[in-house]
CSV table of C-alpha atoms and ligand atoms in Angstrom, one decimal:
chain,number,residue,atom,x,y,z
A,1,UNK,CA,-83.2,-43.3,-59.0
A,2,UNK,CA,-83.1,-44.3,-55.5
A,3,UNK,CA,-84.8,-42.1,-53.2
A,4,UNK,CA,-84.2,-43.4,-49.9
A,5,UNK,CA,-84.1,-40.6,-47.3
A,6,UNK,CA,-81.1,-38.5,-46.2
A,7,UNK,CA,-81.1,-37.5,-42.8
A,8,UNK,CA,-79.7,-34.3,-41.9
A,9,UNK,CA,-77.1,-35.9,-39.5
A,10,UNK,CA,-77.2,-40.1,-38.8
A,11,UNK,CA,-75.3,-42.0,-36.8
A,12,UNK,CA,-72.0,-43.2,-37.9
A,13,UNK,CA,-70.5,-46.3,-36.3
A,14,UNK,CA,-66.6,-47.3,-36.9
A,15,UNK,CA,-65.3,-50.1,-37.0
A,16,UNK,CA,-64.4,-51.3,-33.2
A,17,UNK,CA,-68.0,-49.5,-31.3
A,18,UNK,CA,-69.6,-53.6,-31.6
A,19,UNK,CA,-66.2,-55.1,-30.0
A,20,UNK,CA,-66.2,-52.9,-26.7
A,21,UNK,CA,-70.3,-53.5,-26.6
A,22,UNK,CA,-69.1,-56.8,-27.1
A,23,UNK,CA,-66.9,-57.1,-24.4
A,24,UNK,CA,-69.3,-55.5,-21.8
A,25,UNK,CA,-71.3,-58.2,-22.2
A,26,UNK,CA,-68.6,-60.9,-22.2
A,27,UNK,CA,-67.1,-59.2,-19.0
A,28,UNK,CA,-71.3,-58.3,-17.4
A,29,UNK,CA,-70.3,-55.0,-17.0
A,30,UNK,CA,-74.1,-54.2,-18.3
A,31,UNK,CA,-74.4,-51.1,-16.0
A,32,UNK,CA,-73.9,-47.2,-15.0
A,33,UNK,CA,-70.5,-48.6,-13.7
A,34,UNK,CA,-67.2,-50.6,-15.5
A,35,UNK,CA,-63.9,-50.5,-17.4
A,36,UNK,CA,-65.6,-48.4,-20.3
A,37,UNK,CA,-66.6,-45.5,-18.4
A,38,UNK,CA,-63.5,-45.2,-16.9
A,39,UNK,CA,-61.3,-45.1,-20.1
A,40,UNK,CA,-64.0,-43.0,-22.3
A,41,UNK,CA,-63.6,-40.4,-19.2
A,42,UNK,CA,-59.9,-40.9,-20.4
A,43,UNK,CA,-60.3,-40.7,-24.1
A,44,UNK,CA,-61.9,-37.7,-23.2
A,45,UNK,CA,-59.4,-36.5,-21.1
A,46,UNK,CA,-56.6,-36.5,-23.6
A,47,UNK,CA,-58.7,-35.4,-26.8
A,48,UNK,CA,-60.1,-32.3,-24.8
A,49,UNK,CA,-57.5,-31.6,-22.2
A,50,UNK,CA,-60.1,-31.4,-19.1
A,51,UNK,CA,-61.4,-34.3,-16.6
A,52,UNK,CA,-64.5,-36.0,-17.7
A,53,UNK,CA,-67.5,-37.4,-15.9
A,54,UNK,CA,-69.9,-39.2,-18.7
A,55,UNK,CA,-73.2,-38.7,-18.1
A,56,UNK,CA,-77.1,-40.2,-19.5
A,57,UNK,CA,-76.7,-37.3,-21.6
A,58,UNK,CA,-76.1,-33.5,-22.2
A,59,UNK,CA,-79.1,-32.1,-20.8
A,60,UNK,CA,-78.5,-34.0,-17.5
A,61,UNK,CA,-74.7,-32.5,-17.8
A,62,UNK,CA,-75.9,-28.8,-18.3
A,63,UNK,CA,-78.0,-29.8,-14.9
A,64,UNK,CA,-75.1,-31.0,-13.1
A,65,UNK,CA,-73.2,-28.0,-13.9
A,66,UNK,CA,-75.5,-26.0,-12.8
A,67,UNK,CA,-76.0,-27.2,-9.8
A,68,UNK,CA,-72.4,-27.3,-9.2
A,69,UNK,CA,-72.4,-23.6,-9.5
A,70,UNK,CA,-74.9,-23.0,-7.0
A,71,UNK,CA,-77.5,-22.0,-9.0
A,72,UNK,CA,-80.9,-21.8,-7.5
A,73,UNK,CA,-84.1,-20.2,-7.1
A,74,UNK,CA,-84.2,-16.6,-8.9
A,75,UNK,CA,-80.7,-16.8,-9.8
A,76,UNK,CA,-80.2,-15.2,-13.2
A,77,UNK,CA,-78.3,-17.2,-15.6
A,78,UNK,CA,-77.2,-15.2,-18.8
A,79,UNK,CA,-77.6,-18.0,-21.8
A,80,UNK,CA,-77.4,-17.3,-25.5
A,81,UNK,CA,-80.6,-17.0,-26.6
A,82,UNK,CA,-79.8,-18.8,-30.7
A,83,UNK,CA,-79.6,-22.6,-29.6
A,84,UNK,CA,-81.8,-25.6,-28.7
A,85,UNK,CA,-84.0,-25.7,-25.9
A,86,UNK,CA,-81.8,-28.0,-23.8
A,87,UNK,CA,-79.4,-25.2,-23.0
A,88,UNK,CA,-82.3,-23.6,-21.5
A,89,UNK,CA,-84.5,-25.7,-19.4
A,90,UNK,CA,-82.0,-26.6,-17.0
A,91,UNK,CA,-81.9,-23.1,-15.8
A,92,UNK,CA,-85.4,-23.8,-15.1
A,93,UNK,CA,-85.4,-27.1,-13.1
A,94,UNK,CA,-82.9,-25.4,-11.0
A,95,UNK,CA,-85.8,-22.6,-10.5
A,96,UNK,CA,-83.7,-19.5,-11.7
A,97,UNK,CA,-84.5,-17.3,-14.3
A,98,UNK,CA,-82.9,-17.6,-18.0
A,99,UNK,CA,-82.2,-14.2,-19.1
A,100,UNK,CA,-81.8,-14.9,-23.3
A,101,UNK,CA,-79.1,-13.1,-24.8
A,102,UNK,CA,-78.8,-11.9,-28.4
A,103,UNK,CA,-75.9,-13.3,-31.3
A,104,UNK,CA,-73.5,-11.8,-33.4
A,105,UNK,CA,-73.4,-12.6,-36.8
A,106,UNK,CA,-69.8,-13.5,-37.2
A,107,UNK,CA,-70.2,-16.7,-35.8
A,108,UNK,CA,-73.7,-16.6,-34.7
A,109,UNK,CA,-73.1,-17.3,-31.3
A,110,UNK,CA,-73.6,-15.0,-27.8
A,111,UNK,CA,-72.9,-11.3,-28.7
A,112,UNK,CA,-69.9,-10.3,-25.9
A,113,UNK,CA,-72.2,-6.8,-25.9
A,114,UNK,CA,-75.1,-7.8,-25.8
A,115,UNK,CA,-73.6,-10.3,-22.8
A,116,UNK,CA,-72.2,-7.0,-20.9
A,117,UNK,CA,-75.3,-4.9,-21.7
A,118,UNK,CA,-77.7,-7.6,-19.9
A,119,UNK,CA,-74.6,-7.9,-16.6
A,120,UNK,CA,-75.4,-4.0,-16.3
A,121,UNK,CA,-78.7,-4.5,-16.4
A,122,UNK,CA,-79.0,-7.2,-13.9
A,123,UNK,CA,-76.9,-5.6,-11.4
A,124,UNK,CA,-77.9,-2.4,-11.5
A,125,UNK,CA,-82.0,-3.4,-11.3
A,126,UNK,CA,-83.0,-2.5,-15.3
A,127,UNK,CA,-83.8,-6.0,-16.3
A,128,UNK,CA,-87.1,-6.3,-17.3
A,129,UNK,CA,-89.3,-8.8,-18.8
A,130,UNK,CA,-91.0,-8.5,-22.1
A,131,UNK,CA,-94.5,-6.9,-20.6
A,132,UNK,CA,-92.1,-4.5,-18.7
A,133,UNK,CA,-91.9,-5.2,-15.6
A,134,UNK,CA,-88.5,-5.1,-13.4
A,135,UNK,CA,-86.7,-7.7,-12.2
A,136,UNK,CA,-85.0,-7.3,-8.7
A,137,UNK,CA,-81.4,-6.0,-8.9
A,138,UNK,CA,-78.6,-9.1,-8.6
A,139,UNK,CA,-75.2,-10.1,-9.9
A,140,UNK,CA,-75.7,-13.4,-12.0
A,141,UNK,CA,-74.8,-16.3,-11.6
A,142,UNK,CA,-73.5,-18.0,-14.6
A,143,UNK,CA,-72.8,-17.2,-18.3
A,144,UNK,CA,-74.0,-20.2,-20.7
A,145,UNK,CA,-72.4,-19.6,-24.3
A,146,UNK,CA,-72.9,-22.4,-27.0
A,147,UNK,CA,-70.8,-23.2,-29.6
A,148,UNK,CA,-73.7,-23.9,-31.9
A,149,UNK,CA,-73.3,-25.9,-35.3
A,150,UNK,CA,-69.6,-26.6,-33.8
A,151,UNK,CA,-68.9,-22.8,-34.4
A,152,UNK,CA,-66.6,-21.6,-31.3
A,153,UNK,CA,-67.8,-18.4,-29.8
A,154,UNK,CA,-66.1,-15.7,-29.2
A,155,UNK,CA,-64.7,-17.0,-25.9
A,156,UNK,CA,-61.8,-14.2,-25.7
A,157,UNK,CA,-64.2,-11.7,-25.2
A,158,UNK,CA,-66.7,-14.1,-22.9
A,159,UNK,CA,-64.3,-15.2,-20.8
A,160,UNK,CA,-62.5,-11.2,-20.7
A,161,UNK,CA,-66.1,-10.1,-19.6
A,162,UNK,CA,-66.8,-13.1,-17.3
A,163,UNK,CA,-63.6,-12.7,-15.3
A,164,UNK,CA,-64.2,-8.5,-15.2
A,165,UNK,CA,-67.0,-9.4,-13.4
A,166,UNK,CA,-66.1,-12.6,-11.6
A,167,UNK,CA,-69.2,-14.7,-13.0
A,168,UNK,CA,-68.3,-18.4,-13.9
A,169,UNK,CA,-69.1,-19.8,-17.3
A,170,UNK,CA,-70.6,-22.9,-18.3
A,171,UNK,CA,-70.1,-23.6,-21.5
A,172,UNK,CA,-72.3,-25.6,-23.8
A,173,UNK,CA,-70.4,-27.7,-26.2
A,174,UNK,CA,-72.7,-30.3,-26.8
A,175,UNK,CA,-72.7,-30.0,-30.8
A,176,UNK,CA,-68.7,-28.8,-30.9
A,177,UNK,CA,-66.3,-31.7,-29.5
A,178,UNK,CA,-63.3,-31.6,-32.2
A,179,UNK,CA,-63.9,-27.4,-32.4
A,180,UNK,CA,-61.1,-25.5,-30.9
A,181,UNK,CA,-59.9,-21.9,-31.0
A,182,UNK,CA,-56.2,-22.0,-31.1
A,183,UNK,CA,-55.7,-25.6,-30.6
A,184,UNK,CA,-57.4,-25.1,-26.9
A,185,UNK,CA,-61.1,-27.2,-27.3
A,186,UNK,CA,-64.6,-25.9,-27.2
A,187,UNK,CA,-65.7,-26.4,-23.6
A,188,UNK,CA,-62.8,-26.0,-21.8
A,189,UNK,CA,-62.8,-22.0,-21.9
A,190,UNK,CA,-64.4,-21.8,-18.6
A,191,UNK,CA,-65.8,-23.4,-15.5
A,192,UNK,CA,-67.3,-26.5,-16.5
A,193,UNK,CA,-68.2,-27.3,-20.1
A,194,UNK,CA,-70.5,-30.2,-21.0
A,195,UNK,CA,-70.5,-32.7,-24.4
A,196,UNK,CA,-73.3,-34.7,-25.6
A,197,UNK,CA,-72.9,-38.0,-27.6
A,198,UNK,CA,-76.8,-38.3,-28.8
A,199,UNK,CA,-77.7,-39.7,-32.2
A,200,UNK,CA,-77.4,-36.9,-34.0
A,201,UNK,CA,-74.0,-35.6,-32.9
A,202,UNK,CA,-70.8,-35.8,-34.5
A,203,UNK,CA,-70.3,-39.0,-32.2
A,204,UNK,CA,-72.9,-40.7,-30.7
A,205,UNK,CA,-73.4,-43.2,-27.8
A,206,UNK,CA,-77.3,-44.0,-28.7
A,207,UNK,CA,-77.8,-41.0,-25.7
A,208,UNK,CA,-75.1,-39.7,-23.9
A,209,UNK,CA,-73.1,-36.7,-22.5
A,210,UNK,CA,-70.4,-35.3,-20.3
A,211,UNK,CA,-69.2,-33.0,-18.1
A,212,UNK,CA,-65.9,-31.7,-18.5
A,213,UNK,CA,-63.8,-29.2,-16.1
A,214,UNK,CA,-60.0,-28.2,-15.3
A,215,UNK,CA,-61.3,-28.8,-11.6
A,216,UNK,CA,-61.1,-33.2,-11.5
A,217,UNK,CA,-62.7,-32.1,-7.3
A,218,UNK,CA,-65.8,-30.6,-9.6
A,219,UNK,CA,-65.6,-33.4,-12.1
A,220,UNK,CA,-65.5,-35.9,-8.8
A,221,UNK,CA,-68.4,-34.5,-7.6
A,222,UNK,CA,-70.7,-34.5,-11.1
A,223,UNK,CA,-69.8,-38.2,-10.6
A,224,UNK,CA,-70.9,-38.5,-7.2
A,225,UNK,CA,-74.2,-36.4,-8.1
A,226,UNK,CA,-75.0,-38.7,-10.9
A,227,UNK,CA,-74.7,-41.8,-9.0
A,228,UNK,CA,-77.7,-40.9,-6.2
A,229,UNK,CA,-75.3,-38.9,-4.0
A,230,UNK,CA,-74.1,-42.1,-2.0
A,231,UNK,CA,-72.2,-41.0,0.9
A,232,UNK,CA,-69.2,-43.3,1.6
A,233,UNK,CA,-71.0,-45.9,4.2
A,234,UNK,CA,-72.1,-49.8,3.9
A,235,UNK,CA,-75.7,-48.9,3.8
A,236,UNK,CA,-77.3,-45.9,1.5
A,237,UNK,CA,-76.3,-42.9,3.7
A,238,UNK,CA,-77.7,-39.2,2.2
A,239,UNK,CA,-76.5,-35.8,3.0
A,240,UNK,CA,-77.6,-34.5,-0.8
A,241,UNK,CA,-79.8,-34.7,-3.1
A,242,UNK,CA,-78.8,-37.4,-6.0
A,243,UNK,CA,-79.1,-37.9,-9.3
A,244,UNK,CA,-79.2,-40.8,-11.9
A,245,UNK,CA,-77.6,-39.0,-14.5
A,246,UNK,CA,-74.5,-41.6,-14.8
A,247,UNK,CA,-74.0,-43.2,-18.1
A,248,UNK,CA,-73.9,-47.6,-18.8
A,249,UNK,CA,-71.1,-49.1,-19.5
A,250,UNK,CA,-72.7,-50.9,-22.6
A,251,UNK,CA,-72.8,-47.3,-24.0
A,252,UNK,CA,-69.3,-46.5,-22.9
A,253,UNK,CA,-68.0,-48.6,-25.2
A,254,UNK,CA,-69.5,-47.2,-27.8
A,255,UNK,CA,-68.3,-43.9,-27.1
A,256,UNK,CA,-64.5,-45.3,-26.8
A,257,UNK,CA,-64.9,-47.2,-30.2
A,258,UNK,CA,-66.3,-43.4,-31.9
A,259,UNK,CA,-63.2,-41.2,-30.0
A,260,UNK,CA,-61.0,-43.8,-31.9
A,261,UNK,CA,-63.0,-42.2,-35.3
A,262,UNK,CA,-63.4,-38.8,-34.3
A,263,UNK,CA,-60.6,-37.3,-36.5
A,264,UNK,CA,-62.2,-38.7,-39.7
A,265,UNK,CA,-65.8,-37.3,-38.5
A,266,UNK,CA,-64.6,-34.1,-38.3
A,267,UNK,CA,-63.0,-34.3,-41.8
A,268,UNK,CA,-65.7,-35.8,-43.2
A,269,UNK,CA,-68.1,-32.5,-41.7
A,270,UNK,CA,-65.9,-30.1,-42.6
A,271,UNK,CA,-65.5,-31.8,-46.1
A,272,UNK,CA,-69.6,-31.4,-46.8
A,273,UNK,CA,-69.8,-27.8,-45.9
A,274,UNK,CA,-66.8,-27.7,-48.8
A,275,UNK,CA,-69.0,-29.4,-51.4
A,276,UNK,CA,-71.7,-26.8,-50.2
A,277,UNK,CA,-69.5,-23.9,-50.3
A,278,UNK,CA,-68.2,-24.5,-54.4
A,279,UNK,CA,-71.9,-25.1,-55.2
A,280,UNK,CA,-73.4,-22.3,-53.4
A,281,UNK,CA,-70.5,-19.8,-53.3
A,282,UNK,CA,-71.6,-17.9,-56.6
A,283,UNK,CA,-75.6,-17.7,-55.7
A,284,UNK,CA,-76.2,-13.9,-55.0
A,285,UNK,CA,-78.3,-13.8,-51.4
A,286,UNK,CA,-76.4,-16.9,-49.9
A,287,UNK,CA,-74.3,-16.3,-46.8
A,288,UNK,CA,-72.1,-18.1,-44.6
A,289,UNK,CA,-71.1,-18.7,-40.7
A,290,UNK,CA,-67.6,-17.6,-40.8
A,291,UNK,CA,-64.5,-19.4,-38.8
A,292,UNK,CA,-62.7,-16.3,-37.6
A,293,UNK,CA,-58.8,-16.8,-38.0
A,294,UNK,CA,-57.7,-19.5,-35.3
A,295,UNK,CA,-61.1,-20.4,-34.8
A,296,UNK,CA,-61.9,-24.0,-35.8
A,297,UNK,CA,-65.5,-25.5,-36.3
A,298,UNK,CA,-65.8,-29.1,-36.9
A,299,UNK,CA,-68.9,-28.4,-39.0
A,300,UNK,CA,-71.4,-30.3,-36.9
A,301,UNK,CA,-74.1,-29.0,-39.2
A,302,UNK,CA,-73.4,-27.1,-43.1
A,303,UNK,CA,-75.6,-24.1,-43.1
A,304,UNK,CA,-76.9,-21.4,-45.1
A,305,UNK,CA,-78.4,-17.9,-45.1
A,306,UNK,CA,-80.9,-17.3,-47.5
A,307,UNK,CA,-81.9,-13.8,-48.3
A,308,UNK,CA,-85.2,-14.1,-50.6
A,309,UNK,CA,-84.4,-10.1,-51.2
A,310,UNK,CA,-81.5,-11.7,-53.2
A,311,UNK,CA,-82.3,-14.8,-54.8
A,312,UNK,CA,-85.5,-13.3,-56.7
A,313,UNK,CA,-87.6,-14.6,-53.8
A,314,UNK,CA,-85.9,-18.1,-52.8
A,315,UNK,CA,-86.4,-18.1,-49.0
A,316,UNK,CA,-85.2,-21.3,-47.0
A,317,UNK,CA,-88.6,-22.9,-46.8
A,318,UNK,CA,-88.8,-23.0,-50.8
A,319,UNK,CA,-85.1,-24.8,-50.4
A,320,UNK,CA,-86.0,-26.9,-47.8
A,321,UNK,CA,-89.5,-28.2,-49.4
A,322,UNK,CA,-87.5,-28.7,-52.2
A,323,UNK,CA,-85.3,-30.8,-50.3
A,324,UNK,CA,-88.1,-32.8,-48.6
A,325,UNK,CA,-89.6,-33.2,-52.1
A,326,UNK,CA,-87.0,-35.7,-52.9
A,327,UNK,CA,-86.9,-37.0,-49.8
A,328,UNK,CA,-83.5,-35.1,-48.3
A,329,UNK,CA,-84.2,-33.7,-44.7
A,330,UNK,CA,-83.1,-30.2,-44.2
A,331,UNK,CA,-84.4,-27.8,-41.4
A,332,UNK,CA,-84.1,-24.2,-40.3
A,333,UNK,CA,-81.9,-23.1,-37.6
A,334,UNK,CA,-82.5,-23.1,-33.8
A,335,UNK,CA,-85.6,-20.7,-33.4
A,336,UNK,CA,-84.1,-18.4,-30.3
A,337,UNK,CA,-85.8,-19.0,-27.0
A,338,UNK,CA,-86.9,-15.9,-26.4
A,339,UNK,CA,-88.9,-16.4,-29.4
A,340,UNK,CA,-90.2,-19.6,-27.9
A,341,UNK,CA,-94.1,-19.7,-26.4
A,342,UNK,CA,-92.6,-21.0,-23.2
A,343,UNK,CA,-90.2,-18.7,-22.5
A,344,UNK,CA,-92.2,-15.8,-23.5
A,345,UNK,CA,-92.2,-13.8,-20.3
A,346,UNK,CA,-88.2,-14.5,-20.0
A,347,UNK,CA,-85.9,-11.6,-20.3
A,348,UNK,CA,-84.2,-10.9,-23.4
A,349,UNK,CA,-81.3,-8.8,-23.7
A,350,UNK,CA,-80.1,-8.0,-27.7
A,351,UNK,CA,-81.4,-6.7,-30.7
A,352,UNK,CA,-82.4,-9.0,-33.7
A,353,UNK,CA,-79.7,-11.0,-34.6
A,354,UNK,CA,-81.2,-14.3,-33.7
A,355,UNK,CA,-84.2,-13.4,-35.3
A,356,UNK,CA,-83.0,-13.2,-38.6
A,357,UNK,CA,-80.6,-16.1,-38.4
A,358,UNK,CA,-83.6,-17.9,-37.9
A,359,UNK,CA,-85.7,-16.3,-40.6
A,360,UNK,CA,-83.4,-17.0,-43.5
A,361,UNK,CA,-81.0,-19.8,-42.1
A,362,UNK,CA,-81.0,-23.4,-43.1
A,363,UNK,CA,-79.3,-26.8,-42.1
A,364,UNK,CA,-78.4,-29.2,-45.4
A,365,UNK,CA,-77.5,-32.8,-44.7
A,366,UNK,CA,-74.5,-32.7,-43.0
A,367,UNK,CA,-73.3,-36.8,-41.8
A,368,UNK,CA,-70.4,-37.8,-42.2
A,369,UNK,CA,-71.7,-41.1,-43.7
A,370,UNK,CA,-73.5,-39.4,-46.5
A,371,UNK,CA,-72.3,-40.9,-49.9
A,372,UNK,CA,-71.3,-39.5,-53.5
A,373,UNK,CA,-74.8,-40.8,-54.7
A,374,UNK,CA,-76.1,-38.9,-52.0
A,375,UNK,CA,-74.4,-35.6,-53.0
A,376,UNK,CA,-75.4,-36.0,-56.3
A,377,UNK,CA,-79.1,-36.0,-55.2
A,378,UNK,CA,-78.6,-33.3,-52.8
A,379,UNK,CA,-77.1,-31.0,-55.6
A,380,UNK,CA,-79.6,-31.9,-58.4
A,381,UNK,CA,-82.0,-30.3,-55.8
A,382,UNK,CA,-80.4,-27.4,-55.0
A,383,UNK,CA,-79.2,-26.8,-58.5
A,384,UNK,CA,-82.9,-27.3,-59.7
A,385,UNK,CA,-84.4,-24.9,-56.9
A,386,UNK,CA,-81.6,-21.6,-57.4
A,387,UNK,CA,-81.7,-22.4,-61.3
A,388,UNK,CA,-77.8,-23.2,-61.7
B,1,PLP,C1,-77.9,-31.8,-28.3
B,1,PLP,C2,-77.8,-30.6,-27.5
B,1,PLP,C3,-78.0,-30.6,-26.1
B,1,PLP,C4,-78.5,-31.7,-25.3
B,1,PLP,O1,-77.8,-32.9,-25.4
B,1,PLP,P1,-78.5,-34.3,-25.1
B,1,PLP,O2,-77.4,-35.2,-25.0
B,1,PLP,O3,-79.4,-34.5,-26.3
B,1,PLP,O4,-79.3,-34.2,-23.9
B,1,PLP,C5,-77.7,-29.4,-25.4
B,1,PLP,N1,-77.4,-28.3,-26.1
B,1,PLP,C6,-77.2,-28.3,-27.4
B,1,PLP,C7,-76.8,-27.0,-28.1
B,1,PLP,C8,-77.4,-29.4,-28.2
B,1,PLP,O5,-77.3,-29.4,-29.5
């Protein structure tokens, strides 16, 4: 049998992606500038409702939107703690102070309690780091929720809380572009939201990313950021700080050939966690991310709980070096960052949520180029490793 690997999530090029690459180079738009990054900023615009600005990638749009919302030096930024570290580590080139914020385990994503729990605490002067020691008393100054796995979170409540106590929210959709909550798109619940197109994602530009907002003035400015801060003059004139954070127009055209696919990736991920679901659905200790009734996940990544108490002692390593036996990548979930060595002395507000996501949660191959033959060596494992 073949036993080439199967990544957990690949790349996935349609049909047209070569043709506007193509035509870059036939028209030497070959840079940050050019027909293609105009009209993926409006494939983006129509598909998600909000102005676009596309970026290098989404770590450099979490920074722009950061920065947009004034964040700075020992600011607190609330940010849910269950995601990858690129959520984060903005908040830390801007100097402020992440304070990591527990799930809930509907859809695994920031816990609206846990969120007003750590506001009270910052304001009123309780917030503490790990070894104890208080953290001066100050209203914070953004909310960054992540719809992780393409799972919306619980935005009703997020953005009830963030307008009660007029804090903006910056919303990390970089795994969740074709995720809505009734019909309104992941990212565009509250200030500025922000995409990212990297290899992995459900559409991919090589690296990429954007920043989306309602507000085209904020949008206009994460473009004029991302291009050094030019001021309007014949020779470089600087009255900010710039950034070159703007994405090519080679890569542009990639993006415009995927947007034109989108609707089939997302069919195609929410067709795997399917496949999953009948096989898995009867295996006592196996749980599931729910999709709350209008909610919509384009199933970025299938995952699993895995409760060894359950399954006669089957925890998600066994499954996953099972998987890598035969040459199938699978990997846990997100550790939290407050679990993570370097943000050890960061605030954590929340109780264990995240933690035991982590412990027992795993993420099967999930592209939406994986094959029939591929299923059938995916399932042989699985079947093989929970005896079915
Ligand atoms: C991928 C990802 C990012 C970063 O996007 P890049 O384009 O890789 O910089 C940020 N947050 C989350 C949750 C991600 O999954």
């Amino acid at each position: 049998m073949n036993n080439e690997k199967i990544w957990l999530s690949s790349p996935h090029m349609g049909p047209n992606e070569q043709k506007f690459v193509d035509e870059a180079f036939a028209t030497n738009w070959v840079a940050p500038v050019g027909p293609h990054v105009n009209a993926f900023e409006e494939d983006l615009r129509l598909y998600t409702g909000s102005y676009a600005a596309v970026l290098s990638n989404g770590t450099a749009a979490l920074h722009l939107g950061l920065i947009l919302l004034d964040v700075k030096r020992d600011d607190y930024v609330l940010c849910q703690s269950m995601t990858f570290s690129a959520s984060a580590n903005p908040i830390v080139y801007q100097g402020a102070i992440p304070v990591f914020i527990d799930s809930e385990e509907t859809t695994w994503n920031m816990c609206p309690k846990a969120l007003r729990e750590a506001i009270e605490r910052c304001i009123s002067g309780r917030l503490e780091r790990p070894d104890g020691t208080l953290l001066p008393a100050k209203k914070p100054k953004a909310i960054l929720p992540v719809h992780l796995y393409g799972m919306p979170a619980q935005m009703d409540e997020i953005v009830g809380i963030a307008k009660e106590y007029d804090i903006p929210i910056l919303e990390d959709a970089a795994e969740a572009l074709g995720s809505h909550i009734d019909n309104k798109s992941c990212g565009t619940f509250g200030e500025i939201g922000v995409l990212s197109f990297n290899g992995n994602k459900i559409i991919t530009t090589s690296s990429g990313g954007a920043m989306i907002s309602h507000s085209s003035e904020l949008v206009e400015k994460a473009r004029f950021l991302s291009t050094q801060a030019r001021d309007a003059a014949p020779h470089y004139q600087h009255s900010h700080i710039g950034y070159n954070y703007r994405m090519s127009n080679v890569l542009a055209g990639i993006g415009r050939g995927q947007m034109q696919v989108l609707p089939d990736r997302v069919a195609a991920r929410r067709a795997n966690y399917e496949r999953y679901r009948s096989l898995l659905s009867d295996v006592e200790g196996i749980g599931w991310v729910h999709e709350p009734k209008g909610y919509f996940s384009n199933r970025w990544l299938s995952t699993v709980l895995i409760d060894p108490a359950k399954t006669n002692g089957v925890s998600r390593e066994t499954v996953r070096l099972a998987l890598e036996k035969d040459n199938i990548e699978a990997r846990p979930l997100w550790k939290p960052m407050h679990m993570q060595p370097i943000f050890s002395e960061a605030p954590y507000v929340g109780e264990s949520v995240a933690e035991n996501l982590f412990e027992q949660g795993l993420c099967l191959p999930s592209g939406s180029n994986l094959t029939d033959e591929d299923f059938v060596r995916i399932f042989a494992a699985l079947k093989k490793v929970f005896s079915l």
